[in-house]
XYZ file of C-alpha atoms in Angstrom:
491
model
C 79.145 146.844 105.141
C 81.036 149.620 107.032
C 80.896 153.125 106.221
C 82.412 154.227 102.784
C 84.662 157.258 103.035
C 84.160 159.646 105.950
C 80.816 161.520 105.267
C 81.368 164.437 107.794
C 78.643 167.426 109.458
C 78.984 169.264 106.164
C 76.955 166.479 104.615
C 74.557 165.462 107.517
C 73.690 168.868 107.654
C 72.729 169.386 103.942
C 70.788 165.952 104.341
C 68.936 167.324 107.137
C 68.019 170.450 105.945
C 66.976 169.018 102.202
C 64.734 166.390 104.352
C 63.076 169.282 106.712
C 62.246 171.507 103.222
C 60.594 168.313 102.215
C 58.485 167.891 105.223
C 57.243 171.019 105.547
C 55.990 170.906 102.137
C 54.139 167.520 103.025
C 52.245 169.704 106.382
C 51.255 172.441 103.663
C 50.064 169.784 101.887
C 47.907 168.211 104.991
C 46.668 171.648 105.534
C 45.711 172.426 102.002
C 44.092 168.848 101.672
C 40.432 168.767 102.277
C 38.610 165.834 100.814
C 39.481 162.826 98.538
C 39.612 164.848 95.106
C 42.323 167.212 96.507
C 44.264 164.329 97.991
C 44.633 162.187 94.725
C 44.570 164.924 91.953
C 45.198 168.305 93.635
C 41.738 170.131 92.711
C 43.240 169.981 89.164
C 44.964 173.472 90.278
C 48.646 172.166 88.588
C 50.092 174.950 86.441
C 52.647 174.481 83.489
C 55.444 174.781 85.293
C 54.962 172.029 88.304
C 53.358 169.932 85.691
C 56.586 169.607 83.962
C 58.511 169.195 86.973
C 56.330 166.803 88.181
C 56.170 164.387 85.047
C 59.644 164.612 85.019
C 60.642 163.987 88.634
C 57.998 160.902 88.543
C 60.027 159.656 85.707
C 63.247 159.780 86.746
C 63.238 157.611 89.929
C 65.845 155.018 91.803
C 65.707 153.307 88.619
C 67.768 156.267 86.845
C 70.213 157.801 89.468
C 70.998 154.059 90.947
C 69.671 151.357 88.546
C 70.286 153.110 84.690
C 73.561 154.478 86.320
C 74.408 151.433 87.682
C 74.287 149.652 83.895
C 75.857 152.010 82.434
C 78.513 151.419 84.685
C 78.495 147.739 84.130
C 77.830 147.842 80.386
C 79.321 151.188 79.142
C 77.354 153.421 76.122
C 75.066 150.887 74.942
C 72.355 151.481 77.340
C 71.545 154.526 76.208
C 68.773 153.942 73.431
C 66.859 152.593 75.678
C 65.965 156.534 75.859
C 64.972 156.451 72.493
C 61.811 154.109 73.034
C 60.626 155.921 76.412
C 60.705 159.499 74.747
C 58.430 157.940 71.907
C 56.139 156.291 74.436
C 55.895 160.346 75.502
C 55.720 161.372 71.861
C 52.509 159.319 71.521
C 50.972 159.938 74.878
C 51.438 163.491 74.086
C 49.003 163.150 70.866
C 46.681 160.207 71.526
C 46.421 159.649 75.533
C 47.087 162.536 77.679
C 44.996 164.949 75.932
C 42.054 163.126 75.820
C 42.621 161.243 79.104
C 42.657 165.115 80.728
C 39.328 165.584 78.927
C 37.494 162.641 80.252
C 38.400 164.422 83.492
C 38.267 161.863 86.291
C 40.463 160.656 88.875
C 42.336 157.655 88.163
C 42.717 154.846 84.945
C 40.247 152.436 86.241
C 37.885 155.303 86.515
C 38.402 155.227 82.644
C 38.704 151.926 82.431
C 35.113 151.477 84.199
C 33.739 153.679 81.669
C 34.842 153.103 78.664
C 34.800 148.971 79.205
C 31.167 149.355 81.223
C 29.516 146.378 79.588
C 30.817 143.679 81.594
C 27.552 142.990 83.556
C 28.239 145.153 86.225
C 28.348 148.515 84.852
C 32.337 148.665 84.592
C 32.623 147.463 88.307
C 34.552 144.249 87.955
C 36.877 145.821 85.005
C 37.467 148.690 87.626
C 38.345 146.175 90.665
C 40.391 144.137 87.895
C 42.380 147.220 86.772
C 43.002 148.508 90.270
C 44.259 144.970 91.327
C 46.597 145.045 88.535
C 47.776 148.309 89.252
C 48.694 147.504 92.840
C 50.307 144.549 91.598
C 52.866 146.138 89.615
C 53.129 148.781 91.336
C 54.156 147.273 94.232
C 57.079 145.630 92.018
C 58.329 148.661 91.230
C 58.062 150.682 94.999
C 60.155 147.251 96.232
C 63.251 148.863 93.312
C 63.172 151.919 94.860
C 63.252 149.960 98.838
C 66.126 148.195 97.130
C 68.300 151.339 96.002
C 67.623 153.136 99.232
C 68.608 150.241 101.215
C 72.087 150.641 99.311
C 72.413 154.542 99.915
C 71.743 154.429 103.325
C 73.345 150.625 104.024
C 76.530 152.783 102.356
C 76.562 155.833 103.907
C 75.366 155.036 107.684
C 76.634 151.240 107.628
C 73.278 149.931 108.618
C 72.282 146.910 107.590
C 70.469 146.752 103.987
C 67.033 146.155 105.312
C 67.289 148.872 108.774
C 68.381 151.134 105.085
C 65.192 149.925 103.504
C 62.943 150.697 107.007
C 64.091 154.065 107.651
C 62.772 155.220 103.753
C 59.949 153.448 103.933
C 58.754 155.282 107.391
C 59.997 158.739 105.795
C 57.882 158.199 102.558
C 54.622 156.723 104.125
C 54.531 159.854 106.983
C 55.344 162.188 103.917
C 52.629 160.645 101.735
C 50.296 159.634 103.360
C 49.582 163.508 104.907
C 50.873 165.283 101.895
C 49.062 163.875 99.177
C 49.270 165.252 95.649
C 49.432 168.876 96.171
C 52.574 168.233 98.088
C 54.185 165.586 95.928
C 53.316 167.836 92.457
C 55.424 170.866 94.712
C 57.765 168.819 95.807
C 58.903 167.469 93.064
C 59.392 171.178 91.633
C 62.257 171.161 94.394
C 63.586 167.242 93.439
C 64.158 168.232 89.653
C 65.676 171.144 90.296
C 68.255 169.093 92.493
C 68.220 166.520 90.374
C 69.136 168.384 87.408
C 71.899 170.267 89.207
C 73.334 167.177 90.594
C 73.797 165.534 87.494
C 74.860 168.088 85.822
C 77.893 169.253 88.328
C 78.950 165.960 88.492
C 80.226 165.467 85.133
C 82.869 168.224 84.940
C 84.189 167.088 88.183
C 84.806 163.387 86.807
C 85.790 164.570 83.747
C 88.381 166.620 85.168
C 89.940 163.662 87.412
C 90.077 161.480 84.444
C 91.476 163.836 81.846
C 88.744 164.421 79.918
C 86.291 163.173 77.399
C 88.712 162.063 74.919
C 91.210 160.206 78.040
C 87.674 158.535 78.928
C 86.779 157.307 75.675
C 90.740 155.939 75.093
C 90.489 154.344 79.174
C 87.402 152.717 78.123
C 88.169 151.041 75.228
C 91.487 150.296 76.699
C 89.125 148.475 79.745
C 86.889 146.851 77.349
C 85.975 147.679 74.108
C 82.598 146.563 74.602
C 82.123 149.511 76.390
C 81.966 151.599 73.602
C 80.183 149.192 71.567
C 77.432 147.345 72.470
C 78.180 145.539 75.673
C 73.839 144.892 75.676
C 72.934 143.581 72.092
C 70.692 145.701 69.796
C 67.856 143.228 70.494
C 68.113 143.527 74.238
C 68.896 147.261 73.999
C 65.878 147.992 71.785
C 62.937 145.610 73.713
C 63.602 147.137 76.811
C 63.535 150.386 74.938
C 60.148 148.986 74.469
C 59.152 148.186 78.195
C 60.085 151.759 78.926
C 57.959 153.341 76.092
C 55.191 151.074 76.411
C 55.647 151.522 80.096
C 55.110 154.817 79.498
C 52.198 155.363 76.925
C 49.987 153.398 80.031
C 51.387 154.691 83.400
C 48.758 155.176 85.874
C 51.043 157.391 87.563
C 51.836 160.122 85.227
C 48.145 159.252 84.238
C 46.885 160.838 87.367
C 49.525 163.650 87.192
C 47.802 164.443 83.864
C 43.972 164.453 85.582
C 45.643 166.754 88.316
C 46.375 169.535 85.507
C 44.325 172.693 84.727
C 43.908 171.541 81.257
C 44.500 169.818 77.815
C 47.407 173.166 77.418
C 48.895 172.476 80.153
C 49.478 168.577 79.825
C 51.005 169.472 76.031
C 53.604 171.848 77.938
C 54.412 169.695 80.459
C 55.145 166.645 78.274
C 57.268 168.923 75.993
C 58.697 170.232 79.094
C 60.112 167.153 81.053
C 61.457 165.983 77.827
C 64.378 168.261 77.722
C 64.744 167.914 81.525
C 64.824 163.954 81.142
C 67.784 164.468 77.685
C 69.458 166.600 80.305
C 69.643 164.289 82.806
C 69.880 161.074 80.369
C 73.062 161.897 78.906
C 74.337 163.116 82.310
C 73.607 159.715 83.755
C 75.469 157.743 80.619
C 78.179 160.102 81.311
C 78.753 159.583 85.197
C 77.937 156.061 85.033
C 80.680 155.123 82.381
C 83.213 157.402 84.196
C 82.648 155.889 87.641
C 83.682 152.233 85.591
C 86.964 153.643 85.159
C 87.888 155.248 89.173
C 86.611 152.377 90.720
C 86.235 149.149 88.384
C 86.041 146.888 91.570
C 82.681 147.695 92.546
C 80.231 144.807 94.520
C 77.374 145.570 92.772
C 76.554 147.870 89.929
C 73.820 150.004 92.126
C 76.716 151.504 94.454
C 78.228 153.417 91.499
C 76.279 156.534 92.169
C 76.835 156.892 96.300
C 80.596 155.947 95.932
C 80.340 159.086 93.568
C 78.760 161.043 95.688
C 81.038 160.515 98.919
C 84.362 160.122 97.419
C 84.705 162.057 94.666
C 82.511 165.392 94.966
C 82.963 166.265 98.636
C 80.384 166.936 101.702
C 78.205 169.430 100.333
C 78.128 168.883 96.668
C 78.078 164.925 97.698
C 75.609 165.433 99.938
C 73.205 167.305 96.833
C 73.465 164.747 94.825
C 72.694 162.012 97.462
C 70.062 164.323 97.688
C 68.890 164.225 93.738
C 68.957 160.263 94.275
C 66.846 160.384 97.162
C 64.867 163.262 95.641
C 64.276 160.685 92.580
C 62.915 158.338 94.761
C 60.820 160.268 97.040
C 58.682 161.708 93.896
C 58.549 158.515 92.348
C 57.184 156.957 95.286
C 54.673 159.208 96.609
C 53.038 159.597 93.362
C 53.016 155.184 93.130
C 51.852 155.527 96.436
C 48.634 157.439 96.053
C 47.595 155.787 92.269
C 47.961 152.571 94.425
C 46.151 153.861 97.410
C 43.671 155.378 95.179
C 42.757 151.925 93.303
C 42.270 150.498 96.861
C 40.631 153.487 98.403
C 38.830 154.725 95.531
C 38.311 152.467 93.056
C 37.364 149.564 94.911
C 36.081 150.991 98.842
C 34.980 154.420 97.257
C 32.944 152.875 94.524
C 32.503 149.673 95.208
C 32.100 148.714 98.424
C 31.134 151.965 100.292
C 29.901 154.884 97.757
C 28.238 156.704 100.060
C 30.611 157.255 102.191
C 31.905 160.405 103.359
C 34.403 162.980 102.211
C 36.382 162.573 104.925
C 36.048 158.754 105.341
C 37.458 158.774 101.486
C 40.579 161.068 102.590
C 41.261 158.971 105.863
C 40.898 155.621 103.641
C 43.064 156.863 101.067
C 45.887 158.032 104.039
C 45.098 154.152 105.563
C 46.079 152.456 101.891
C 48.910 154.532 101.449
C 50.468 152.890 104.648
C 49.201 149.418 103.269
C 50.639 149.846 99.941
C 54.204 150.953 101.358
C 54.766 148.462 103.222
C 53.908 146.143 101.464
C 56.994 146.533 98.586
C 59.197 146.046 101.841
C 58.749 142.382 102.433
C 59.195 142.050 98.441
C 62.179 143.817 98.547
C 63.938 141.270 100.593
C 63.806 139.220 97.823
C 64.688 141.384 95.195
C 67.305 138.792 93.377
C 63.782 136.705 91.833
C 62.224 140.106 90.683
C 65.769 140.894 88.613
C 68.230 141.855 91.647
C 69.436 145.059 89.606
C 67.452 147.954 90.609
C 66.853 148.896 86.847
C 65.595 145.344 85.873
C 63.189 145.258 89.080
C 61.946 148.587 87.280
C 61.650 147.470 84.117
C 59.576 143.570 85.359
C 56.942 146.842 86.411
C 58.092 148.550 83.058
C 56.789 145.374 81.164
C 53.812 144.691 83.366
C 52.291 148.333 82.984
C 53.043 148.314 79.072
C 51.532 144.888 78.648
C 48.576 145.436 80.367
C 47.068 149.063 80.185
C 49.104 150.814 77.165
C 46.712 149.158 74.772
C 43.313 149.206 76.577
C 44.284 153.158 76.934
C 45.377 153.668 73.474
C 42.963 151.559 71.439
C 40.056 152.547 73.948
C 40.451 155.966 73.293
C 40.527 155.290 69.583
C 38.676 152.381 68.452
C 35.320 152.060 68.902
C 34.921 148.510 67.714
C 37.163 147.425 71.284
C 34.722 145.968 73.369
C 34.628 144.944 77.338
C 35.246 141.083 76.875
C 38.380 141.354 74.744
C 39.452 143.871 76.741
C 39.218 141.941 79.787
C 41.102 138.901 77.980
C 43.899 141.343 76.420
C 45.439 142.642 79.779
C 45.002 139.002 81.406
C 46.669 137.730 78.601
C 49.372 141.066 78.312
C 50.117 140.503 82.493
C 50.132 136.211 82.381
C 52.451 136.646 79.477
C 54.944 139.096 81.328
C 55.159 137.088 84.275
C 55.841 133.372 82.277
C 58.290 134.771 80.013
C 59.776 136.658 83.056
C 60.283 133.902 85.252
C 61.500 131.355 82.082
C 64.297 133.588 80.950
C 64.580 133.649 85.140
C 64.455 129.847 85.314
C 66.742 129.081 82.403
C 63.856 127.522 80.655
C 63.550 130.499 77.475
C 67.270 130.210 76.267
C 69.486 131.765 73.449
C 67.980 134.792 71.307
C 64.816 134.679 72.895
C 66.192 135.317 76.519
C 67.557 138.578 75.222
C 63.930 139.675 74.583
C 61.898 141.993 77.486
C 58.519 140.235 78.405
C 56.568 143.655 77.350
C 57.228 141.956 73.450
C 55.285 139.018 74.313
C 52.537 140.767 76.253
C 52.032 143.469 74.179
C 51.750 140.525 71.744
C 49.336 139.046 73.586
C 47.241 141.875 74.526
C 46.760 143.025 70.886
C 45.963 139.224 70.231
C 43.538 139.264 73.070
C 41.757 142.652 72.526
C 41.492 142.630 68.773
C 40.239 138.398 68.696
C 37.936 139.071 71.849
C 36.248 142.392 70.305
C 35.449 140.715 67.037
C 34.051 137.431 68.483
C 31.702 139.694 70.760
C 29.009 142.145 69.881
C 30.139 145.256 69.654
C 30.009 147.882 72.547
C 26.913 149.500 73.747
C 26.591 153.196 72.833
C 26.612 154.036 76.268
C 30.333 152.725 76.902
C 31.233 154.711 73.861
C 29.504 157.500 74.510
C 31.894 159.521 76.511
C 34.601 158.892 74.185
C 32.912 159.262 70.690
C 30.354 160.408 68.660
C 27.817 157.973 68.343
């Protein structure tokens, strides 16, 4: 694809000067880091204030400023409940997981999940080296989505091919990540949502303005389609991926280990609260954008280009070049945190504890660095093939959406509150929740689930199946030993 639109020094420059702030927080991040602690969770040293920023930049990844944009563009208003079912998934984690997951105190979720499900024979090894696989699994879904929208920004604004797009981000996030760690992804993504906010928020008055206003955009639009005021996605689909997000949400090892990396129980309560109105901010901002690029260009290739077409033909160099920014921004902190929750279930989970626990500080830090530059590239070969993972950015995200929600939402939630869940139906639940995901997945894929049930998202099923497989397992085994449940309640 050649160039779109003539990008010019004004937004090079910006470009270059947003990426140099962003390295030189990753080398004050390498010198701050010291041993494996400080790389995956900071020292727990994160105030209110990053915390927020950081939960909130995490969230809002390739997945909102290309792939949520990029539907909304495709299917007008409808899209925007799914909002409704990923600020509940917060809603809960804010009262029954991230509280108490910041009080257990350790450093990733198969840390918890070795602990809490300890009775499988090998005190909570293989549930820890079954979690972390999972975890790397999905996670490596959802890095491929933001491979994919990259690919696009830089395939569009450069003309390089797709994949040389893909290359160039993946060798700019592994260097960043794999020196920074978390102290510098928790700072710098107190930079990205500040430009992420701004950008969505300046673009809206400037589309507005060249279609006429709200009221011309709601007339064009139903004038284009009526469907796009309606519901273009069906309540059913609409509301179960509204589901994928929450559940998604309610289990995320990566905001999990943002919430470890806090000072304390206070400070996790904030910074859910927090990213909330930072993520209804940018939400409706999004809908807005997305909707009004439909009507200046309706010929678009693909859905995902919406946002950089925006950015280099309608806003000019610099602002152009800020929100370019925002979308890479999104990425970047989206990424780097994936990164080290998967390099720490490789590095930690499974060499720290399993295979080498006496090994040294700085063997841990240097093994975690190592996985980070496994587990990036990785996604890359996957993202080649992005068309059988759901071709759309946003429903690449959401296949990792489903995957997470099916597999650790309930282990985390019931764990944490149930003290008749025990290790075997535990261990049968999230096989169950992630076999599920995949089948219905690749049926809907394959043309073999037709009709209504196509319209459902897989995290239905596997939640289904989890609950099925957790509950049914527990009471068919004796119960837990007082020593799994000892950490977590008052026995």
């Amino acid at each position: 694809m050649a160039v779109i639109g003539t990008v010019g020094w004004g937004f090079l420059i910006t470009l270059v000067l947003y990426f140099l702030i962003i390295f030189a927080i990753g080398l004050y991040g390498y010198l701050k880091t010291t041993d494996e602690e400080d790389f995956l969770i900071a020292n727990r040293e994160i105030g209110p204030a990053v915390g927020a920023a950081t939960l909130s930049a995490t969230q809002m990844s390739a997945g909102t400023f290309v792939g949520t944009l990029g539907v909304h563009y495709l299917t007008g208003v409808s899209f925007v409940y799914i909002w409704i079912g990923l600020w509940l998934g917060w809603l809960v984690s804010l009262v029954f997981v991230a509280p108490q997951m910041r009080r257990f105190g350790e450093i990733t979720v198969p840390d918890f999940i070795a602990v809490r499900f300890s009775d499988d024979g090998a005190d909570g090894d293989r549930m820890r080296a079954f979690s972390a696989l999972l975890i790397v699994i999905a996670y490596t879904v959802y890095i491929s989505a933001q491979y994919t929208g990259a690919g696009l920004i830089f395939q569009s604004i450069f003309g390089v091919s797709n994949v040389v797009g893909m290359a160039i981000m993946v060798a700019i996030i592994i260097a960043y990540t794999a020196f920074g760690g978390m102290r510098a992804s928790a700072l710098s993504d107190f930079v990205q949502i500040i430009i992420m906010t701004v950008g969505a928020i300046i673009s809206i008055p400037i589309l507005l303005s060249n279609i006429g206003g709200v009221n011309e955009l709601e007339l064009m639009l139903s004038s284009l389609n009526p469907a796009l005021l309606g519901w273009a996605m069906t309540p059913l689909e609409v509301g179960t991926i509204a589901l994928a997000f929450g559940f998604g949400m309610l289990g995320a090892p990566y905001e999990i280990v943002r919430i470890y990396s806090m000072r304390d129980e206070q400070t996790v309560r904030y910074a859910i609260g927090t990213t909330l109105i930072f993520q209804i901010l940018i939400g409706a901002g999004v809908a807005v954008v997305g909707m009004s690029m439909r009507l200046l260009y309706p010929q678009l290739t693909t859905p995902d280009l919406a946002s950089v077409i925006m950015s280099i033909d309608v806003l000019g160099p610099i602002l152009g070049a800020l929100v370019i920014g925002a979308i890479l921004s999104a990425m970047l902190s989206t990424v780097d945190s994936i990164m080290i929750v998967s390099a720490g279930a490789i590095a930690h989970d499974i060499y720290g504890e399993l295979i080498s626990p006496e090994a040294s500080e700085n063997r841990k830090l240097w093994a975690n660095r190592i996985s980070v530059v496994f587990v990036g590239i990785i996604p890359f070969f996957l993202a080649l093939y992005g068309e059988a993972l759901g071709g759309l950015v946003q429903f690449i995200v959401l296949l990792q959406s489903a995957i997470i929600g099916a597999t650790f939402s309930m282990p985390l939630l019931l764990g944490l509150h149930w003290d008749r869940i025990n290790t075997p139906g535990t261990f049968v639940g999230m096989l169950l929740g992630f076999a599920t995901v995949l089948v219905w997945h690749f049926s809907v894929d394959g043309g073999v689930i037709t009709g209504v049930l196509a319209q459902i998202d897989p995290v239905v099923p596997g939640v289904i199946m989890c609950l099925i497989g957790m509950i049914g397992g527990s009471y068919l085994n004796p119960e837990p030993t007082q020593e799994s449940l000892a950490p977590f309640f008052d026995v």
